[in-house]
Coordinates of C-alpha atoms in Angstrom, one line a residue:
Chain A
M137 CA -7.3 2.9 82.9
Q138 CA -4.0 1.5 82.2
T139 CA -1.0 0.2 84.1
S140 CA 1.8 2.7 84.4
A141 CA 3.6 1.7 81.3
T142 CA 7.3 2.0 82.0
D143 CA 7.3 3.1 85.6
A144 CA 5.4 0.2 87.1
P145 CA 7.4 -1.6 89.8
L146 CA 9.5 -4.5 88.7
S147 CA 9.9 -7.3 91.3
V148 CA 10.2 -11.0 91.6
S149 CA 7.2 -12.7 93.2
T150 CA 7.5 -16.0 95.0
D151 CA 4.0 -16.7 96.4
G152 CA 2.2 -20.0 95.8
T153 CA 3.9 -23.2 94.6
A154 CA 4.2 -22.3 90.9
G155 CA 7.7 -20.9 91.2
P156 CA 9.1 -17.4 91.1
Y157 CA 7.7 -15.0 88.4
V158 CA 7.7 -11.4 87.3
V159 CA 4.7 -9.4 86.1
V160 CA 5.5 -6.8 83.4
T161 CA 3.5 -4.3 81.5
A162 CA 3.6 -4.3 77.7
A163 CA 6.2 -1.5 77.7
Q164 CA 8.5 -3.4 80.1
F165 CA 8.2 -6.7 78.4
R166 CA 10.9 -6.4 75.8
P167 CA 13.6 -4.7 77.9
V168 CA 13.1 -7.2 80.7
T169 CA 13.2 -10.3 78.5
E170 CA 16.3 -8.9 76.7
A171 CA 18.1 -8.2 80.0
L172 CA 17.2 -11.7 81.4
R173 CA 18.6 -13.3 78.2
A174 CA 21.7 -11.2 78.3
E175 CA 22.3 -12.4 81.9
G176 CA 21.8 -16.1 80.8
I177 CA 18.7 -16.4 83.0
S178 CA 16.2 -18.9 81.6
F179 CA 12.5 -18.0 81.6
R180 CA 9.2 -18.8 80.0
V181 CA 6.5 -16.3 79.1
D182 CA 3.0 -17.3 80.3
E183 CA 1.0 -16.6 77.1
D184 CA -2.3 -16.8 78.9
A185 CA -1.4 -14.2 81.4
V186 CA -2.5 -11.2 79.4
L187 CA -5.3 -9.8 81.6
L188 CA -8.1 -8.0 79.9
N189 CA -10.3 -6.4 82.5
R190 CA -9.0 -2.9 83.0
M191 CA -5.6 -4.2 81.9
P192 CA -4.8 -3.8 78.2
A193 CA -1.6 -5.8 78.4
L194 CA 0.2 -7.5 81.2
A195 CA 2.5 -10.5 80.9
V196 CA 3.8 -13.0 83.4
I197 CA 7.4 -14.2 83.0
N198 CA 7.9 -17.5 84.7
L199 CA 11.4 -18.2 86.1
G200 CA 12.6 -21.7 86.9
S201 CA 12.3 -22.9 90.5
G202 CA 16.1 -23.0 90.8
V203 CA 16.6 -19.4 89.7
D204 CA 18.7 -17.0 91.8
V205 CA 16.0 -14.6 92.9
G206 CA 18.5 -12.0 94.1
Q207 CA 20.2 -11.9 90.7
V208 CA 16.9 -11.5 88.8
Q209 CA 15.9 -8.7 91.1
R210 CA 19.2 -6.9 90.4
V211 CA 18.5 -7.2 86.7
L212 CA 15.0 -5.9 87.2
D213 CA 16.3 -2.9 89.2
R214 CA 18.7 -2.1 86.5
V215 CA 16.0 -2.3 83.8
A216 CA 13.7 -0.2 85.9
A217 CA 16.4 2.5 86.3
D218 CA 17.1 2.5 82.6
L219 CA 13.4 2.8 81.7
Q220 CA 13.0 5.7 84.0
T221 CA 16.0 7.5 82.5
T222 CA 15.1 6.8 78.9
G223 CA 11.4 6.6 79.1
K224 CA 9.1 9.4 77.9
H225 CA 8.1 12.0 80.4
R226 CA 4.8 10.8 81.8
H227 CA 2.4 13.0 83.5
R228 CA 1.5 12.0 87.1
S229 CA -1.6 10.2 87.7
P230 CA -2.8 8.6 90.9
T231 CA -2.7 4.8 91.1
R232 CA -4.6 2.1 92.9
Q233 CA -3.6 -1.5 93.6
E234 CA -5.5 -4.2 91.7
L235 CA -5.3 -7.9 92.6
V236 CA -5.9 -10.9 90.5
V237 CA -5.7 -14.6 91.5
R238 CA -4.7 -17.0 88.7
G239 CA -4.1 -20.7 88.5
D240 CA -5.2 -23.8 86.7
V241 CA -8.8 -24.8 86.9
A242 CA -8.3 -27.4 89.6
A243 CA -6.3 -25.1 91.8
I244 CA -8.9 -22.3 91.4
Q245 CA -11.7 -24.7 92.1
E246 CA -9.9 -25.8 95.3
L247 CA -9.4 -22.1 96.3
R248 CA -13.1 -21.4 95.7
R249 CA -14.0 -24.4 97.9
R250 CA -11.7 -23.0 100.7
L251 CA -13.4 -19.6 100.3
E252 CA -16.8 -21.2 101.1
V253 CA -16.2 -20.8 104.8
A254 CA -17.7 -18.6 107.5
S255 CA -14.4 -16.8 108.3
V256 CA -10.7 -16.8 107.6
K257 CA -8.7 -15.3 110.5
E258 CA -10.2 -11.9 111.2
W259 CA -12.0 -11.8 107.9
T260 CA -15.7 -12.6 108.1
R261 CA -17.6 -14.0 105.1
R262 CA -20.5 -11.6 104.2
T263 CA -23.1 -13.8 102.5
D264 CA -25.7 -10.9 102.8
I265 CA -23.5 -8.7 100.7
E266 CA -22.8 -11.5 98.3
A267 CA -26.5 -12.1 97.8
R268 CA -27.0 -8.4 96.9
S269 CA -24.0 -8.3 94.7
R270 CA -25.0 -11.4 92.7
K271 CA -28.1 -9.6 91.6
T272 CA -25.9 -7.1 89.7
V273 CA -23.6 -9.5 87.9
P274 CA -24.1 -12.1 85.1
Q275 CA -25.6 -15.3 86.6
R276 CA -22.4 -17.4 85.9
T277 CA -20.2 -15.0 87.9
S278 CA -19.1 -16.2 91.3
V279 CA -19.0 -13.6 94.1
Y280 CA -17.3 -13.7 97.5
C281 CA -17.3 -11.0 100.1
F282 CA -15.2 -10.7 103.2
S283 CA -15.1 -7.9 105.7
K284 CA -12.7 -7.0 108.5
Q285 CA -11.7 -4.2 110.8
V286 CA -8.4 -3.4 109.0
P287 CA -5.9 -2.2 111.6
A288 CA -3.8 -0.1 109.1
I289 CA -6.8 2.2 108.3
G290 CA -8.8 1.8 111.6
R291 CA -12.0 1.1 109.7
Q292 CA -14.2 -1.9 108.7
A293 CA -13.9 -2.6 105.0
A294 CA -15.6 -5.1 102.7
V295 CA -13.6 -6.8 99.8
L296 CA -15.6 -8.1 96.9
L297 CA -13.9 -11.0 95.0
R298 CA -15.3 -12.1 91.7
G299 CA -14.7 -14.9 89.2
R300 CA -14.0 -14.3 85.5
G301 CA -12.7 -16.1 82.5
P302 CA -14.1 -19.0 80.4
G303 CA -16.5 -21.0 82.6
D304 CA -15.7 -18.5 85.4
G305 CA -13.1 -21.0 86.6
E306 CA -9.7 -19.5 85.8
E307 CA -9.4 -16.3 87.6
L308 CA -10.6 -14.4 90.7
Y309 CA -10.1 -10.6 91.1
V310 CA -10.9 -8.0 93.7
S311 CA -13.7 -6.0 92.1
S312 CA -14.2 -3.5 94.9
V313 CA -13.1 -2.4 98.3
V314 CA -15.9 -0.5 100.1
P315 CA -16.0 0.9 103.7
L316 CA -18.7 -0.9 105.6
A317 CA -20.0 2.2 107.4
G318 CA -19.7 5.9 107.1
R319 CA -19.6 8.2 104.1
E320 CA -16.0 9.0 104.1
P321 CA -14.5 7.1 101.1
L322 CA -11.3 5.2 101.3
S323 CA -8.3 7.1 100.1
L324 CA -6.1 5.4 97.5
E325 CA -3.6 4.6 100.2
Q326 CA -6.3 3.1 102.4
H327 CA -7.6 1.1 99.5
D328 CA -4.2 -0.3 98.9
E329 CA -3.8 -1.1 102.7
V330 CA -7.0 -3.2 102.6
V331 CA -5.9 -5.0 99.4
S332 CA -2.6 -5.7 101.0
D333 CA -4.1 -7.0 104.2
F334 CA -6.6 -9.1 102.2
R335 CA -3.7 -10.6 100.2
N336 CA -1.5 -11.3 103.2
T337 CA -3.9 -12.5 105.8
L338 CA -6.7 -14.1 103.8
L339 CA -5.4 -15.2 100.3
K340 CA -1.8 -16.1 100.9
P341 CA -2.6 -18.6 103.7
L342 CA -5.3 -20.2 101.5
V343 CA -3.2 -20.6 98.4
R344 CA 0.1 -21.7 100.1
D345 CA 0.0 -25.3 98.8
L346 CA -1.8 -24.5 95.6
S347 CA -0.4 -23.8 92.1
I348 CA -1.8 -20.3 92.2
R349 CA -0.4 -16.9 91.7
I350 CA -1.6 -13.7 93.3
L351 CA -0.9 -10.9 90.9
Y352 CA -1.0 -7.4 92.2
Y353 CA -0.1 -4.2 90.3
D354 CA -0.8 -0.5 90.2
V355 CA -3.3 0.9 87.7
N356 CA -3.9 4.5 87.0
T357 CA -7.3 5.5 88.5
K358 CA -8.0 8.3 85.9
L359 CA -7.3 8.7 82.2
S360 CA -4.5 11.0 81.5
L361 CA -5.0 14.1 79.3
E362 CA -3.0 12.4 76.6
E363 CA -5.5 9.5 76.6
I364 CA -8.5 11.8 76.3
L365 CA -7.3 14.2 73.5
S366 CA -7.4 13.4 69.8
P367 CA -4.0 13.1 68.1
E368 CA -4.5 16.5 66.5
A369 CA -5.3 18.2 69.9
L370 CA -2.4 16.5 71.6
A371 CA -0.1 17.7 68.9
R372 CA -1.3 21.2 69.3
L373 CA -1.0 21.0 73.1
R374 CA 2.6 19.7 72.9
A375 CA 3.5 22.3 70.2
F376 CA 2.2 25.0 72.6
S377 CA 4.0 23.7 75.6
M378 CA 7.3 23.1 73.9
V379 CA 7.9 26.7 72.9
A380 CA 5.8 28.5 75.5
N381 CA 7.4 31.1 77.8
K382 CA 6.1 29.4 80.9
G383 CA 6.7 32.3 83.3
N384 CA 5.2 35.0 81.2
L385 CA 3.2 33.9 78.2
H386 CA 3.8 35.7 75.0
S387 CA 0.9 36.7 72.6
L388 CA 2.2 34.0 70.1
D389 CA 1.9 31.5 73.0
M390 CA -1.7 32.5 73.5
R391 CA -2.3 32.1 69.8
R392 CA -1.1 28.5 70.0
W393 CA -3.2 28.0 73.1
A394 CA -6.2 29.2 71.2
E395 CA -5.5 26.7 68.4
F396 CA -5.5 24.0 71.0
I397 CA -8.8 25.3 72.4
G398 CA -10.3 25.4 68.9
Q399 CA -9.2 21.8 68.2
T400 CA -10.7 20.4 71.4
H401 CA -14.0 22.2 70.4
L402 CA -13.9 20.6 67.0
D403 CA -13.3 17.3 68.6
D404 CA -16.1 17.8 71.1
T405 CA -13.8 16.7 73.8
V406 CA -14.8 17.2 77.4
I407 CA -11.8 18.2 79.6
G408 CA -12.2 18.7 83.3
R409 CA -10.5 21.7 84.9
E410 CA -8.5 19.5 87.3
L411 CA -7.1 17.4 84.5
L412 CA -5.9 20.4 82.6
A413 CA -4.5 22.0 85.7
A414 CA -2.5 18.8 86.6
W415 CA -1.0 18.7 83.1
L416 CA 0.0 22.4 83.2
D417 CA 1.4 21.9 86.6
D418 CA 3.5 19.0 85.4
E419 CA 4.7 21.1 82.5
D420 CA 6.0 23.7 85.0
F421 CA 3.8 26.6 84.1
S422 CA 3.9 29.3 86.8
Q423 CA 0.8 29.5 88.9
D424 CA -0.3 32.8 87.4
Q425 CA 0.0 31.5 83.8
H426 CA -1.5 28.2 84.8
N427 CA -4.7 30.0 86.1
R428 CA -4.7 32.3 83.1
L429 CA -4.6 29.4 80.6
I430 CA -7.4 27.5 82.3
D431 CA -9.6 30.6 82.5
E432 CA -8.8 31.2 78.8
F433 CA -9.7 27.6 78.0
E434 CA -13.1 27.7 79.7
S435 CA -14.1 31.1 78.4
G436 CA -12.9 30.1 74.9
R437 CA -15.0 26.9 74.9
Q438 CA -18.0 28.8 76.3
L439 CA -17.7 31.5 73.5
L440 CA -17.5 28.8 70.9
N441 CA -20.5 27.0 72.3
V442 CA -22.6 30.2 72.2
Y443 CA -21.4 30.8 68.6
D444 CA -22.5 27.3 67.6
E445 CA -25.9 27.7 69.2
E446 CA -26.4 31.1 67.5
R447 CA -25.3 29.8 64.2
R448 CA -27.6 26.7 64.5
E449 CA -30.5 29.0 65.2
K450 CA -29.8 31.8 62.8
C451 CA -28.1 30.1 60.0
P452 CA -29.8 26.7 59.7
E453 CA -28.2 24.6 57.0
Chain B
M243 CA -44.2 1.5 90.9
P244 CA -44.3 4.2 93.6
R245 CA -45.5 7.7 93.1
I246 CA -43.3 10.8 93.8
A247 CA -45.1 11.4 97.2
E248 CA -44.4 7.9 98.4
V249 CA -40.7 8.0 97.4
A250 CA -40.3 11.4 99.0
G251 CA -41.9 10.0 102.2
W252 CA -39.5 7.0 102.3
L253 CA -36.5 9.2 101.7
T254 CA -37.5 11.8 104.3
A255 CA -38.0 9.0 106.8
A256 CA -34.6 7.4 106.0
P257 CA -32.5 10.1 104.3
K258 CA -29.7 9.2 102.0
P259 CA -28.2 10.9 98.9
V260 CA -30.4 10.7 95.8
I261 CA -29.0 10.0 92.3
C262 CA -31.4 10.8 89.5
L263 CA -30.3 9.2 86.2
D264 CA -31.1 9.9 82.5
T265 CA -31.7 7.0 80.1
C266 CA -28.5 7.7 78.2
D267 CA -26.4 7.3 81.4
I268 CA -27.7 3.7 81.7
L269 CA -27.6 2.8 78.0
E270 CA -24.1 4.3 77.7
I271 CA -22.7 1.2 79.4
V272 CA -23.4 -0.9 76.3
E273 CA -23.4 2.0 73.8
C274 CA -19.7 2.7 74.5
L275 CA -18.8 -0.2 72.3
D276 CA -19.1 1.9 69.1
W277 CA -17.5 4.6 67.0
E278 CA -18.1 8.2 67.9
G279 CA -19.3 8.7 64.3
Q280 CA -18.4 7.9 60.8
G281 CA -14.6 7.9 60.4
R282 CA -14.1 9.0 64.0
A283 CA -12.4 7.5 67.1
T284 CA -13.9 4.8 69.3
R285 CA -16.0 5.9 72.2
G286 CA -14.5 6.0 75.7
V287 CA -15.3 3.2 78.1
T288 CA -14.9 5.3 81.2
C289 CA -18.6 4.9 82.0
I290 CA -18.4 1.2 83.0
E291 CA -16.3 1.4 86.1
P292 CA -18.4 4.1 87.9
A293 CA -21.6 2.0 87.3
Q294 CA -19.9 -1.1 88.7
R295 CA -18.5 1.0 91.6
L296 CA -22.0 2.3 92.5
L297 CA -23.6 -1.1 92.3
D298 CA -20.8 -2.6 94.5
T299 CA -21.1 0.2 97.0
L300 CA -24.9 -0.3 97.2
A301 CA -24.4 -4.0 97.6
V302 CA -22.1 -3.4 100.6
N303 CA -24.1 -0.5 102.0
P304 CA -27.6 -0.1 100.6
D305 CA -28.1 3.1 102.7
R306 CA -25.3 4.9 100.9
A307 CA -27.5 6.3 98.2
Q308 CA -30.8 5.9 96.3
I309 CA -30.9 5.7 92.6
I310 CA -34.0 7.3 91.0
I311 CA -35.4 7.1 87.5
T312 CA -38.7 7.8 85.9
D313 CA -40.8 5.1 84.4
L314 CA -40.1 6.8 81.1
V315 CA -36.4 6.0 81.5
A316 CA -37.2 2.3 81.9
V317 CA -39.5 2.4 78.8
E318 CA -36.8 4.2 76.8
W319 CA -34.1 1.7 77.9
N320 CA -36.3 -1.2 76.7
Q321 CA -37.1 0.6 73.4
N322 CA -33.4 1.2 72.6
I323 CA -31.4 -1.7 74.1
A324 CA -31.9 -4.1 71.1
G325 CA -30.5 -1.6 68.6
I326 CA -27.6 -0.7 70.9
R327 CA -26.8 -4.3 71.5
A328 CA -26.8 -4.9 67.7
K329 CA -24.5 -1.9 67.2
A330 CA -22.1 -3.1 69.9
A331 CA -22.0 -6.6 68.4
A332 CA -21.3 -5.1 64.9
F333 CA -18.6 -3.0 66.5
L334 CA -16.8 -6.0 67.9
T335 CA -17.1 -7.8 64.5
K336 CA -15.6 -4.8 62.8
V337 CA -12.7 -4.8 65.4
D338 CA -12.1 -8.4 64.5
E339 CA -12.1 -7.5 60.8
I340 CA -9.6 -4.7 61.4
F341 CA -7.4 -7.1 63.3
G342 CA -7.7 -9.6 60.5
Q343 CA -5.9 -7.3 58.1
P344 CA -2.5 -7.2 59.7
Y345 CA -2.7 -11.0 60.3
Q346 CA -3.3 -11.4 56.6
A347 CA -0.4 -9.2 55.8
A348 CA 1.7 -11.1 58.3
G349 CA 0.9 -14.3 56.5
F350 CA 2.3 -12.9 53.3
A351 CA 5.3 -11.3 54.9
G352 CA 6.2 -14.4 57.0
T353 CA 5.8 -12.5 60.2
V354 CA 4.7 -14.4 63.3
L355 CA 2.1 -12.6 65.3
P356 CA 0.8 -13.8 68.7
A357 CA -2.4 -15.8 68.7
R358 CA -5.5 -13.7 69.0
V359 CA -9.0 -14.8 69.9
P360 CA -11.8 -12.9 68.1
V361 CA -13.6 -10.5 70.5
S362 CA -16.9 -10.8 68.7
G363 CA -17.4 -14.3 70.0
S364 CA -17.0 -13.2 73.6
S365 CA -19.7 -12.5 76.2
L366 CA -18.7 -8.8 76.4
V367 CA -21.9 -7.3 74.9
A368 CA -24.1 -9.5 77.0
D369 CA -22.1 -8.8 80.2
L370 CA -22.3 -5.0 79.6
E371 CA -26.0 -5.3 79.0
A372 CA -26.3 -7.2 82.3
L373 CA -24.5 -4.4 84.0
S374 CA -26.7 -1.8 82.4
L375 CA -29.8 -3.7 83.4
A376 CA -28.5 -4.1 86.9
L377 CA -28.2 -0.4 87.2
L378 CA -31.7 0.1 85.8
N379 CA -33.1 -2.5 88.2
Q380 CA -31.3 -0.9 91.2
A381 CA -33.2 2.3 90.6
T382 CA -36.6 3.2 92.1
R383 CA -38.9 4.1 89.2
L384 CA -41.2 7.1 89.7
N385 CA -44.7 6.7 88.4
H386 CA -45.7 9.6 86.1
Y387 CA -47.7 12.5 87.4
T388 CA -50.1 14.3 85.0
A389 CA -49.1 17.6 86.4
Q390 CA -45.4 17.0 85.5
I391 CA -46.3 15.8 82.1
N392 CA -48.3 19.0 81.5
L393 CA -45.4 21.1 82.7
A394 CA -43.2 19.2 80.3
L395 CA -45.7 19.9 77.5
Q396 CA -45.5 23.6 78.3
R397 CA -41.7 23.5 77.9
V398 CA -42.2 22.0 74.4
M399 CA -44.7 24.7 73.5
N400 CA -42.5 27.4 74.8
K401 CA -39.4 25.9 73.3
R402 CA -37.8 25.9 76.7
R403 CA -34.9 23.6 77.7
P404 CA -34.6 20.7 77.8
S405 CA -37.3 20.7 75.1
H406 CA -36.1 23.7 73.1
D407 CA -35.9 21.5 70.0
G408 CA -39.4 20.1 70.5
H409 CA -38.8 16.7 72.2
I410 CA -40.9 16.1 75.3
K411 CA -39.1 13.1 76.9
D412 CA -36.3 15.0 78.6
S413 CA -38.7 17.5 80.1
I414 CA -40.8 14.7 81.5
N415 CA -37.8 13.3 83.4
F416 CA -36.6 16.8 84.4
E417 CA -40.0 17.9 85.7
H418 CA -40.4 14.7 87.8
Y419 CA -36.9 15.1 89.3
L420 CA -37.6 18.8 90.1
E421 CA -40.9 17.8 91.8
L422 CA -39.2 15.0 93.8
A423 CA -36.6 17.4 94.9
R424 CA -39.2 20.1 95.8
R425 CA -41.1 17.6 98.0
L426 CA -37.9 16.4 99.7
R427 CA -36.6 19.8 100.4
A428 CA -40.1 20.9 101.7
G429 CA -39.9 18.0 104.2
G430 CA -36.5 19.1 105.4
F431 CA -34.4 16.7 103.4
A432 CA -30.8 17.8 103.8
E433 CA -29.0 15.1 101.8
E434 CA -27.5 15.7 98.3
I435 CA -29.7 15.3 95.3
V436 CA -27.8 14.9 92.1
F437 CA -29.0 14.7 88.5
V438 CA -26.8 13.0 85.9
S439 CA -27.1 13.3 82.2
K440 CA -24.5 12.9 79.4
N441 CA -27.0 14.5 77.1
K442 CA -25.0 17.5 76.0
K443 CA -27.5 18.9 73.5
D444 CA -30.3 19.4 76.0
Y445 CA -28.7 19.9 79.4
W446 CA -25.1 20.9 79.1
D447 CA -23.6 24.3 78.6
G448 CA -22.2 23.3 75.1
N449 CA -19.2 21.1 75.7
L450 CA -18.8 22.1 79.3
S451 CA -20.2 19.5 81.7
H452 CA -22.1 21.9 83.8
I453 CA -25.8 22.6 83.3
H454 CA -26.9 25.0 80.7
P455 CA -27.5 28.6 82.1
D456 CA -31.2 28.4 81.1
L457 CA -31.7 25.5 83.5
L458 CA -29.3 26.6 86.3
P459 CA -31.8 28.8 88.2
E460 CA -34.3 25.9 88.3
I461 CA -32.0 23.4 89.9
T462 CA -30.2 25.8 92.2
D463 CA -33.5 27.2 93.6
A464 CA -33.3 26.7 97.4
A465 CA -36.6 24.8 97.2
V466 CA -35.1 22.3 94.8
G467 CA -31.3 22.1 95.5
I468 CA -30.2 19.7 92.8
E469 CA -26.6 19.4 91.7
F470 CA -26.0 18.5 88.0
F471 CA -23.2 16.3 86.6
G472 CA -22.4 15.4 83.1
S473 CA -21.2 11.9 84.1
L474 CA -21.9 9.3 86.7
D475 CA -18.2 9.3 87.6
A476 CA -18.3 13.1 88.4
A477 CA -21.5 12.6 90.5
L478 CA -20.0 9.7 92.5
G479 CA -16.9 11.8 93.1
F480 CA -19.1 14.6 94.5
L481 CA -20.9 12.0 96.7
H482 CA -17.5 10.5 97.8
I483 CA -18.6 7.1 96.4

């Protein structure tokens, strides 16, 4: 699961006492730093801020405390617009908000001391859940859990906050948001509402006078088709889509589609129907052709599987 | 370790969805740190998040689902974990070696690359093993029944899936899960019962993550009512977890 590379929101954050900053993905890093330099805005890159868990690359750009936040935001808006225009076409994928709390060891230790309370505003500390959760994580990992009836979603939700990093002292992150009762899961929007409530009503008041940053960002919840396919299969899929008659597929199109099916079979790649459907949808195939292609894909893979089984049985090597 | 009848009794008295796991689903959490095969791509790590999600959900709400394994699953986990741990560690060492090459080249070319800490020195493998063990420990282990082992043996002798290639272990698990489901359904259990296995060779319909047509009638029998999934993520999606 990765951050949306070029389309992640770009904004100046001002929480905590460590000064304004901008969180950027790897794809945004260069255009943002170049644009800031071009505007004469001084900044420093936090080299330790590359987060690893579920985040391949994320950097924090620190701005001086006297920076003109409005000017920086205008630069960021311009970079974001440029990236959207020039960026590669990216297939849609649902996102979910993740939250990481970073700071120096002393500040994080102080925050952890403040979290050792029975309640913070409407949030109730859930030591019962913490005890169960501790059994599932490495011994050194700290676990905090708070629950609340979250007005925006009209349900009680529990937020699990865990420590990570060397000595478990440098970073806390929201590992899960789980409804306390009922079987209906939280939608992605509801998940984000709870994270936002947790950030605003529990964390922000606690870190106000600490040199701590609350980083929040959207991550894709599912791998995209491009991330699942081998380079060969992806090349065949793109070759097919680039020249396909999307409203009324030609026999040559079906031939190219069969080549894609064959490659995924050779790669032994498992592709869910929904993922393929979403990709075809994004590529503007008509509904009829879209269904035809998926049916063809599934029956093609099935036929190849039967062939493999028969061959293994009747023509052993 | 409880017997099937006891577990069926508990679940009938306090119903909740049942998740039956195969050994490979639990080992996969560590095993994902490896190559797919000689000269092939790295394995996906998509199995880690669903395992953590399930454990977190059960920490918050223990009545949300019940994980079930057979005793054999636990035995197999213990038999295999050392080898898998060693392979994962070797994989990280190899990754460091691969990364070392461009750094060597950069040294000659005068290129400055950002500092990089070797991953082989991290606690990643140990942490993944802890997660895998937590999932194993979260499960209720079924004691083996002689009747189910005999049924498994018949599958081997008749070359029936999942023992069509002569291995009995998968059939032992499968027969125990079928029996648990039969007993639950006979007691009026109306919750979902899911069986998860990433074992393509024995359970899947080739590369398609639904169950092989040979096994489909057995799990869809109204007296059994098991749903099959090729990944924990898909099963949790079905259960809305």
